Short mmCIF file of C-alpha atoms in Angstrom, two decimals:
data_model
loop_
_atom_site.label_atom_id
_atom_site.label_comp_id
_atom_site.label_asym_id
_atom_site.label_seq_id
_atom_site.Cartn_x
_atom_site.Cartn_y
_atom_site.Cartn_z
CA UNK K 19 -8.86 -57.57 -40.66
CA UNK K 20 -7.80 -59.38 -37.52
CA UNK K 21 -10.56 -60.64 -35.23
CA UNK K 22 -9.92 -60.53 -31.50
CA UNK K 23 -11.81 -61.23 -28.29
CA UNK K 24 -11.02 -58.82 -25.47
CA UNK K 25 -12.39 -57.22 -22.32
CA UNK K 26 -10.89 -54.09 -20.75
CA UNK K 27 -7.46 -54.24 -22.38
CA UNK K 28 -8.73 -52.23 -25.34
CA UNK K 29 -11.12 -50.15 -23.25
CA UNK K 30 -10.14 -46.78 -24.70
CA UNK K 31 -10.69 -47.79 -28.32
CA UNK K 32 -13.89 -49.68 -27.53
CA UNK K 33 -15.32 -46.76 -25.55
CA UNK K 34 -14.41 -44.19 -28.19
CA UNK K 35 -16.00 -46.26 -30.97
CA UNK K 36 -19.20 -46.82 -28.95
CA UNK K 37 -19.41 -43.16 -27.93
CA UNK K 38 -18.93 -42.02 -31.53
CA UNK K 39 -21.57 -44.42 -32.83
CA UNK K 40 -24.24 -43.92 -30.15
CA UNK K 41 -23.54 -40.28 -29.24
CA UNK K 42 -23.95 -40.60 -25.47
CA UNK K 43 -22.32 -37.99 -23.25
CA UNK K 44 -18.57 -38.39 -22.84
CA UNK K 45 -18.21 -38.00 -19.08
CA UNK K 46 -16.89 -39.88 -16.06
CA UNK K 47 -20.20 -41.58 -15.34
CA UNK K 48 -20.43 -43.07 -18.83
CA UNK K 49 -16.75 -44.05 -18.87
CA UNK K 50 -17.07 -45.81 -15.50
CA UNK K 51 -20.24 -47.62 -16.59
CA UNK K 52 -18.70 -48.74 -19.86
CA UNK K 53 -15.60 -50.03 -18.07
CA UNK K 54 -17.79 -51.99 -15.68
CA UNK K 55 -19.72 -53.49 -18.58
CA UNK K 56 -16.51 -54.56 -20.32
CA UNK K 57 -15.27 -56.20 -17.11
CA UNK K 58 -18.23 -58.58 -17.35
CA UNK K 59 -18.40 -58.97 -21.14
CA UNK K 60 -16.55 -60.28 -24.16
CA UNK K 61 -15.87 -57.75 -26.89
CA UNK K 62 -15.57 -59.17 -30.39
CA UNK K 63 -13.40 -56.72 -32.31
CA UNK K 64 -12.21 -56.43 -35.88
CA UNK K 65 -8.85 -54.62 -36.08
CA UNK K 66 -7.20 -53.00 -39.07
CA UNK K 67 -3.59 -53.15 -37.93
CA UNK K 68 -3.91 -51.60 -34.46
CA UNK K 69 -7.16 -49.69 -35.03
CA UNK K 70 -10.49 -51.04 -33.80
CA UNK K 71 -12.71 -51.00 -36.88
CA UNK K 72 -15.85 -52.79 -35.64
CA UNK K 73 -17.11 -54.35 -32.43
CA UNK K 74 -19.87 -56.45 -30.90
CA UNK K 75 -20.18 -56.60 -27.11
CA UNK K 76 -21.67 -59.81 -25.68
CA UNK K 77 -22.56 -59.87 -21.99
CA UNK K 78 -23.26 -63.27 -20.38
CA UNK K 79 -26.51 -62.97 -18.44
CA UNK K 80 -29.25 -65.24 -17.13
CA UNK K 81 -32.97 -65.05 -17.87
CA UNK K 82 -35.92 -66.58 -16.06
CA UNK K 83 -38.28 -68.64 -18.16
CA UNK K 84 -40.67 -71.48 -17.32
CA UNK K 85 -39.42 -71.54 -13.70
CA UNK K 86 -35.93 -72.26 -14.98
CA UNK K 87 -32.79 -70.22 -15.58
CA UNK K 88 -31.37 -70.00 -19.11
CA UNK K 89 -27.96 -68.65 -20.09
CA UNK K 90 -28.35 -65.68 -22.43
CA UNK K 91 -25.95 -63.44 -24.35
CA UNK K 92 -27.02 -59.80 -24.23
CA UNK K 93 -25.70 -58.03 -27.34
CA UNK K 94 -24.98 -54.32 -27.33
CA UNK K 95 -22.89 -51.47 -28.77
CA UNK K 96 -22.67 -53.09 -32.20
CA UNK K 97 -20.69 -50.45 -34.07
CA UNK K 98 -18.26 -49.78 -36.89
CA UNK K 99 -15.97 -46.89 -37.64
CA UNK K 100 -17.30 -45.10 -40.76
CA UNK K 101 -13.99 -45.77 -42.52
CA UNK K 102 -14.61 -49.53 -42.34
CA UNK K 103 -18.35 -49.91 -42.87
CA UNK K 104 -19.59 -52.24 -45.60
CA UNK K 105 -16.63 -54.62 -45.30
CA UNK K 106 -18.52 -57.50 -43.64
CA UNK K 107 -16.86 -57.08 -40.24
CA UNK K 108 -20.10 -57.31 -38.25
CA UNK K 109 -21.03 -60.49 -40.15
CA UNK K 110 -17.82 -62.16 -39.04
CA UNK K 111 -18.10 -60.91 -35.47
CA UNK K 112 -21.72 -62.02 -35.07
CA UNK K 113 -20.93 -65.45 -36.48
CA UNK K 114 -17.97 -65.86 -34.12
CA UNK K 115 -20.07 -64.71 -31.16
CA UNK K 116 -22.83 -67.23 -31.96
CA UNK K 117 -20.32 -70.04 -32.38
CA UNK K 118 -18.81 -69.21 -28.99
CA UNK K 119 -22.26 -69.13 -27.38
CA UNK K 120 -23.02 -72.54 -28.87
CA UNK K 121 -19.75 -74.01 -27.61
CA UNK K 122 -20.29 -72.50 -24.14
CA UNK K 123 -23.84 -73.78 -23.69
CA UNK K 124 -25.62 -70.43 -24.10
CA UNK K 125 -29.13 -71.11 -25.40
CA UNK K 126 -30.59 -67.60 -25.93
CA UNK K 127 -29.48 -64.15 -27.06
CA UNK K 128 -31.26 -60.78 -26.84
CA UNK K 129 -30.53 -57.40 -28.39
CA UNK K 130 -32.09 -53.97 -28.91
CA UNK K 131 -32.05 -53.40 -32.69
CA UNK K 132 -31.41 -50.23 -34.62
CA UNK K 133 -32.85 -52.14 -37.59
CA UNK K 134 -35.08 -55.20 -37.42
CA UNK K 135 -34.20 -56.44 -40.94
CA UNK K 136 -30.47 -56.08 -40.20
CA UNK K 137 -30.55 -58.38 -37.17
CA UNK K 138 -33.19 -60.71 -38.58
CA UNK K 139 -30.59 -62.09 -40.98
CA UNK K 140 -28.60 -63.21 -37.91
CA UNK K 141 -31.54 -65.24 -36.65
CA UNK K 142 -33.06 -62.67 -34.28
CA UNK K 143 -36.74 -61.74 -34.29
CA UNK K 144 -39.02 -59.28 -32.53
CA UNK K 145 -40.09 -60.88 -29.26
CA UNK K 146 -40.73 -58.07 -26.76
CA UNK K 147 -42.96 -55.00 -26.87
CA UNK K 148 -43.02 -51.83 -24.77
CA UNK K 149 -45.82 -49.48 -23.74
CA UNK K 150 -45.35 -45.80 -22.97
CA UNK K 151 -47.65 -43.48 -21.02
CA UNK K 152 -46.95 -39.77 -21.42
CA UNK K 153 -49.58 -37.42 -20.03
CA UNK K 154 -50.13 -34.22 -18.13
CA UNK K 155 -49.38 -34.76 -14.45
CA UNK K 156 -52.85 -33.57 -13.43
CA UNK K 157 -54.38 -36.44 -15.45
CA UNK K 158 -52.49 -39.21 -13.68
CA UNK K 159 -55.09 -41.30 -11.77
CA UNK K 160 -54.87 -41.26 -7.97
CA UNK K 161 -55.28 -44.25 -5.64
CA UNK K 162 -56.85 -44.67 -2.23
CA UNK K 163 -54.51 -44.29 0.74
CA UNK K 164 -52.47 -47.44 1.34
CA UNK K 165 -52.04 -49.14 4.68
CA UNK K 166 -48.25 -48.85 4.61
CA UNK K 167 -45.83 -46.07 3.75
CA UNK K 168 -43.30 -45.01 1.09
CA UNK K 169 -39.72 -43.95 1.81
CA UNK K 170 -37.34 -42.29 -0.61
CA UNK K 171 -33.75 -43.50 -0.05
CA UNK K 172 -30.31 -43.60 -1.65
CA UNK K 173 -29.08 -46.58 -3.65
CA UNK K 174 -27.03 -48.20 -0.89
CA UNK K 175 -30.00 -48.20 1.49
CA UNK K 176 -32.57 -49.33 -1.04
CA UNK K 177 -30.77 -51.97 -3.11
CA UNK K 178 -31.36 -54.93 -0.76
CA UNK K 179 -35.08 -54.20 -0.71
CA UNK K 180 -35.20 -53.95 -4.50
CA UNK K 181 -33.37 -57.26 -4.88
CA UNK K 182 -35.73 -58.91 -2.40
CA UNK K 183 -38.80 -57.68 -4.28
CA UNK K 184 -37.37 -58.76 -7.64
CA UNK K 185 -36.74 -62.26 -6.26
CA UNK K 186 -40.27 -62.59 -4.89
CA UNK K 187 -42.12 -61.22 -7.90
CA UNK K 188 -43.26 -63.36 -10.81
CA UNK K 189 -43.86 -60.28 -12.98
CA UNK K 190 -40.63 -60.50 -14.94
CA UNK K 191 -39.96 -64.23 -14.85
CA UNK K 192 -41.25 -64.88 -18.33
CA UNK K 193 -38.17 -63.99 -20.31
CA UNK K 194 -36.84 -61.29 -17.98
CA UNK K 195 -33.35 -60.92 -16.60
CA UNK K 196 -32.19 -62.61 -13.42
CA UNK K 197 -30.34 -59.54 -12.20
CA UNK K 198 -26.95 -60.20 -10.66
CA UNK K 199 -25.30 -57.92 -8.09
CA UNK K 200 -22.95 -56.32 -10.60
CA UNK K 201 -25.85 -55.61 -12.98
CA UNK K 202 -27.74 -53.71 -10.27
CA UNK K 203 -24.68 -51.55 -9.60
CA UNK K 204 -24.03 -51.09 -13.31
CA UNK K 205 -27.59 -49.86 -13.79
CA UNK K 206 -28.09 -47.71 -10.71
CA UNK K 207 -25.01 -47.06 -8.59
CA UNK K 208 -23.52 -43.58 -8.88
CA UNK K 209 -26.55 -42.30 -10.83
CA UNK K 210 -26.85 -38.83 -9.36
CA UNK K 211 -30.08 -37.98 -11.20
CA UNK K 212 -32.02 -41.14 -10.25
CA UNK K 213 -34.31 -41.51 -7.22
CA UNK K 214 -35.43 -44.65 -5.39
CA UNK K 215 -38.55 -45.20 -3.29
CA UNK K 216 -39.69 -48.31 -1.39
CA UNK K 217 -43.16 -49.17 -0.17
CA UNK K 218 -43.26 -50.86 3.25
CA UNK K 219 -46.27 -52.66 4.70
CA UNK K 220 -47.44 -52.27 8.29
CA UNK K 221 -44.93 -54.89 9.38
CA UNK K 222 -42.12 -52.82 7.83
CA UNK K 223 -41.54 -55.35 5.04
CA UNK K 224 -40.80 -54.00 1.52
CA UNK K 225 -43.54 -54.87 -0.97
CA UNK K 226 -42.84 -52.57 -3.91
CA UNK K 227 -40.35 -50.13 -5.37
CA UNK K 228 -40.13 -47.20 -7.72
CA UNK K 229 -37.07 -45.97 -9.62
CA UNK K 230 -37.48 -42.62 -11.30
CA UNK K 231 -35.92 -39.33 -12.29
CA UNK K 232 -37.19 -35.77 -12.67
CA UNK K 233 -35.93 -33.84 -15.68
CA UNK K 234 -37.16 -30.61 -17.29
CA UNK K 235 -40.45 -30.72 -15.44
CA UNK K 236 -41.08 -34.40 -16.25
CA UNK K 237 -41.51 -37.23 -13.75
CA UNK K 238 -39.98 -40.21 -15.57
CA UNK K 239 -40.68 -43.63 -14.08
CA UNK K 240 -37.82 -45.98 -14.93
CA UNK K 241 -39.01 -49.10 -13.12
CA UNK K 242 -42.04 -49.84 -10.94
CA UNK K 243 -42.79 -53.20 -9.32
CA UNK K 244 -45.41 -54.22 -6.76
CA UNK K 245 -45.92 -57.44 -4.81
CA UNK K 246 -49.31 -56.43 -3.37
CA UNK K 247 -52.23 -54.16 -4.20
CA UNK K 248 -51.34 -52.01 -1.19
CA UNK K 249 -47.87 -51.46 -2.65
CA UNK K 250 -49.49 -50.48 -5.94
CA UNK K 251 -51.75 -47.98 -4.23
CA UNK K 252 -48.94 -46.52 -2.13
CA UNK K 253 -46.52 -46.04 -5.00
CA UNK K 254 -49.20 -44.86 -7.41
CA UNK K 255 -50.24 -42.21 -4.90
CA UNK K 256 -46.55 -41.29 -4.51
CA UNK K 257 -46.37 -40.66 -8.26
CA UNK K 258 -49.63 -38.72 -8.15
CA UNK K 259 -48.22 -36.49 -5.37
CA UNK K 260 -45.86 -34.98 -7.97
CA UNK K 261 -48.72 -33.57 -10.06
CA UNK K 262 -48.16 -30.03 -8.78
CA UNK K 263 -44.37 -30.03 -9.05
CA UNK K 264 -44.06 -31.56 -12.53
CA UNK K 265 -45.78 -30.93 -15.85
CA UNK K 266 -45.84 -34.45 -17.27
CA UNK K 267 -45.60 -38.02 -16.01
CA UNK K 268 -43.92 -40.57 -18.27
CA UNK K 269 -43.91 -44.29 -17.62
CA UNK K 270 -42.50 -46.95 -19.94
CA UNK K 271 -42.58 -50.66 -19.27
CA UNK K 272 -42.62 -54.06 -20.90
CA UNK K 273 -46.01 -54.66 -22.47
CA UNK K 274 -47.79 -57.77 -21.26
CA UNK K 275 -51.12 -57.01 -22.98
CA UNK K 276 -52.91 -56.55 -19.66
CA UNK K 277 -52.65 -52.96 -18.52
CA UNK K 278 -55.17 -53.01 -15.68
CA UNK K 279 -57.33 -50.23 -17.10
CA UNK K 280 -60.17 -51.59 -14.95
CA UNK K 281 -58.43 -50.43 -11.77
CA UNK K 282 -59.23 -46.72 -12.01
CA UNK K 283 -62.52 -44.85 -12.41
CA UNK K 284 -60.83 -42.76 -15.11
CA UNK K 285 -58.31 -44.96 -16.95
CA UNK K 286 -55.39 -43.35 -18.72
CA UNK K 287 -56.82 -42.56 -22.13
CA UNK K 288 -53.76 -42.83 -24.34
CA UNK K 289 -50.67 -44.99 -24.57
CA UNK K 290 -48.21 -45.95 -27.28
CA UNK K 291 -47.25 -49.59 -27.81
CA UNK K 292 -44.11 -50.13 -29.84
CA UNK K 293 -41.88 -53.03 -30.88
CA UNK K 294 -38.70 -53.35 -28.84
CA UNK K 295 -36.18 -56.10 -28.19
CA UNK K 296 -35.34 -59.06 -30.40
CA UNK K 297 -34.37 -62.56 -29.33
CA UNK K 298 -32.94 -65.66 -30.94
CA UNK K 299 -32.50 -69.29 -29.92
CA UNK K 300 -28.79 -70.04 -30.15
CA UNK K 301 -29.13 -73.81 -29.69
CA UNK K 302 -32.53 -75.22 -30.64
CA UNK K 303 -31.92 -78.75 -29.34
CA UNK K 304 -30.60 -77.56 -25.97
CA UNK K 305 -33.47 -75.09 -25.64
CA UNK K 306 -36.04 -77.80 -26.35
CA UNK K 307 -34.39 -80.03 -23.73
CA UNK K 308 -35.24 -77.40 -21.08
CA UNK K 309 -38.61 -76.43 -22.51
CA UNK K 310 -41.66 -77.57 -20.42
CA UNK K 311 -42.79 -80.50 -22.55
CA UNK K 312 -44.15 -82.76 -19.78
CA UNK K 313 -47.70 -82.29 -21.07
CA UNK K 314 -46.79 -83.31 -24.59
CA UNK K 315 -49.80 -85.31 -25.80
CA UNK K 316 -48.31 -86.82 -28.94
CA UNK K 317 -44.95 -87.10 -30.63
CA UNK K 318 -44.15 -84.66 -33.40
CA UNK K 319 -41.18 -83.08 -35.15
CA UNK K 320 -39.91 -79.52 -35.55
CA UNK K 321 -37.91 -78.73 -38.66
CA UNK K 322 -35.82 -75.55 -38.71
CA UNK K 323 -35.35 -74.81 -42.37
CA UNK K 324 -32.62 -72.19 -42.55
CA UNK K 325 -30.19 -70.74 -40.00
CA UNK K 326 -26.95 -69.87 -41.82
CA UNK K 327 -25.30 -68.12 -38.85
CA UNK K 328 -26.03 -71.09 -36.56
CA UNK K 329 -26.08 -74.07 -38.96
CA UNK K 330 -26.23 -76.58 -36.08
CA UNK K 331 -29.90 -75.55 -35.73
CA UNK K 332 -30.82 -76.55 -39.26
CA UNK K 333 -32.65 -79.86 -39.53
CA UNK K 334 -35.36 -81.89 -37.86
CA UNK K 335 -35.83 -82.41 -34.14
CA UNK K 336 -38.19 -85.15 -32.98
CA UNK K 337 -40.10 -84.69 -29.72
CA UNK K 338 -40.94 -88.25 -28.77
CA UNK K 339 -43.50 -88.97 -26.06
CA UNK K 340 -42.40 -92.03 -24.10
CA UNK K 341 -42.18 -92.72 -20.39
CA UNK K 342 -39.29 -90.30 -20.54
CA UNK K 343 -39.48 -87.51 -23.12
CA UNK K 344 -36.85 -87.76 -25.85
CA UNK K 345 -35.60 -84.99 -28.11
CA UNK K 346 -33.36 -86.12 -30.94
CA UNK K 347 -32.07 -84.66 -34.15
CA UNK K 348 -32.75 -86.85 -37.19
CA UNK K 349 -32.09 -86.75 -40.90
CA UNK K 350 -35.73 -87.55 -41.73
CA UNK K 351 -38.97 -88.17 -39.86
CA UNK K 352 -42.32 -89.90 -40.26
CA UNK K 353 -43.87 -87.91 -37.40
CA UNK K 354 -46.35 -85.06 -37.90
CA UNK K 355 -44.19 -82.03 -38.57
CA UNK K 356 -43.95 -78.30 -37.89
CA UNK K 357 -41.71 -76.54 -40.41
CA UNK K 358 -40.61 -73.14 -39.12
CA UNK K 359 -37.78 -70.62 -39.30
CA UNK K 360 -35.57 -70.06 -36.28
CA UNK K 361 -36.94 -66.50 -36.09
CA UNK K 362 -40.57 -67.64 -35.86
CA UNK K 363 -39.62 -70.45 -33.48
CA UNK K 364 -38.39 -68.06 -30.79
CA UNK K 365 -41.60 -66.02 -31.12
CA UNK K 366 -43.73 -69.14 -30.77
CA UNK K 367 -41.87 -70.80 -27.90
CA UNK K 368 -41.61 -67.60 -25.82
CA UNK K 369 -45.29 -66.80 -26.32
CA UNK K 370 -44.99 -63.64 -28.41
CA UNK K 371 -47.20 -65.09 -31.16
CA UNK K 372 -49.52 -68.09 -31.27
CA UNK K 373 -49.37 -71.01 -33.64
CA UNK K 374 -52.71 -69.80 -35.05
CA UNK K 375 -51.24 -66.40 -35.94
CA UNK K 376 -48.27 -68.03 -37.64
CA UNK K 377 -50.55 -70.33 -39.62
CA UNK K 378 -52.86 -67.47 -40.65
CA UNK K 379 -49.97 -65.39 -41.99
CA UNK K 380 -48.41 -68.44 -43.69
CA UNK K 381 -45.17 -68.24 -41.70
CA UNK K 382 -45.19 -71.99 -40.95
CA UNK K 383 -46.12 -75.29 -42.46
CA UNK K 384 -47.74 -77.65 -39.96
CA UNK K 385 -49.62 -80.94 -39.87
CA UNK K 386 -53.17 -80.27 -38.68
CA UNK K 387 -52.96 -83.23 -36.27
CA UNK K 388 -50.51 -81.43 -33.98
CA UNK K 389 -51.90 -77.89 -33.96
CA UNK K 390 -53.84 -78.43 -30.74
CA UNK K 391 -50.80 -80.00 -29.07
CA UNK K 392 -48.69 -76.98 -30.00
CA UNK K 393 -51.40 -74.66 -28.66
CA UNK K 394 -51.31 -76.41 -25.30
CA UNK K 395 -47.52 -76.48 -25.09
CA UNK K 396 -46.80 -72.85 -25.92
CA UNK K 397 -47.34 -69.94 -23.48
CA UNK K 398 -50.46 -67.81 -23.45
CA UNK K 399 -48.62 -65.00 -21.68
CA UNK K 400 -46.48 -62.44 -23.50
CA UNK K 401 -42.76 -62.29 -22.60
CA UNK K 402 -41.57 -59.21 -20.68
CA UNK K 403 -38.12 -57.65 -20.61
CA UNK K 404 -37.17 -54.46 -18.74
CA UNK K 405 -33.41 -54.44 -19.24
CA UNK K 406 -31.30 -53.13 -22.12
CA UNK K 407 -27.83 -54.11 -23.29
#
């Protein structure tokens, strides 16, 4: 096999392999979207002579976390031609991708797994959950009339308002994507079956948006974001207004463990919570350098025990509390120590699980002296991600 990095120069082969593996419709819309994705991505391909045997698509993106921006590689369309499966191609491509991320200063990577065990061996771990509401339209709870109004518009007229609301909201700034202009167009431009609605306040300022589609009698909410309670009421009532024209209302979103059931007299009775995206820390030392450690109460060490696909992460990192915080990699330490895998480390530092949960399930080894310090350093809020790669 010959390993190559490419973008659009092998578009046809890359598209055909992805379409065969993931079985999406082969039409102009999907071809145009895939081409746009490749324009902004690096494709890691394994070629047998001139035939593309396997591929991994890595898209450089930015995520918002702890009021900072982190470079992240979004991994998608991992696929192999059936003739070449089981030959270790994906192993080589994933390793090359991670090495490139490390060299280029990328600290995080996300992906949507077809198999959690398969990607766990590459250092990824479940970090994001999703909740799905699917109920008869007549059972969707109504809201009181809002002070403002809702307008349904086309993409070109609505996109600036959506961007403005995304920038002002803190809802998806705990691990969510910092959406760039091309990403908005990639997701929503030229989507003939998608509708957009904005809520405006009495001063004609946008305060919330709804992106949805209607298919086979189902109102499917793709994205819903509010800056104010009035925006929530206005858009919720807009959804409710479809109860007579649709049979079911479906709404999926990132699960933050606070669903606001207290808002309505009759809360939605059923919902399904499921595991979703995985994440991994590509460069532990660089990630710790940007992590909010100002409130560190005492020095301690983190030892990452095994990371074969990113061996630079293996070892001990001391977090030293001085006048200026120091983070250094050492060969040995006398500091109180947390021993943890790179998979559990991303869950802990992004707030998906607590140190107490990891201790209870015996996923870590930790000096009792530093447990309270770790509790205070790590987030209490669950990470949220709404975008797929």
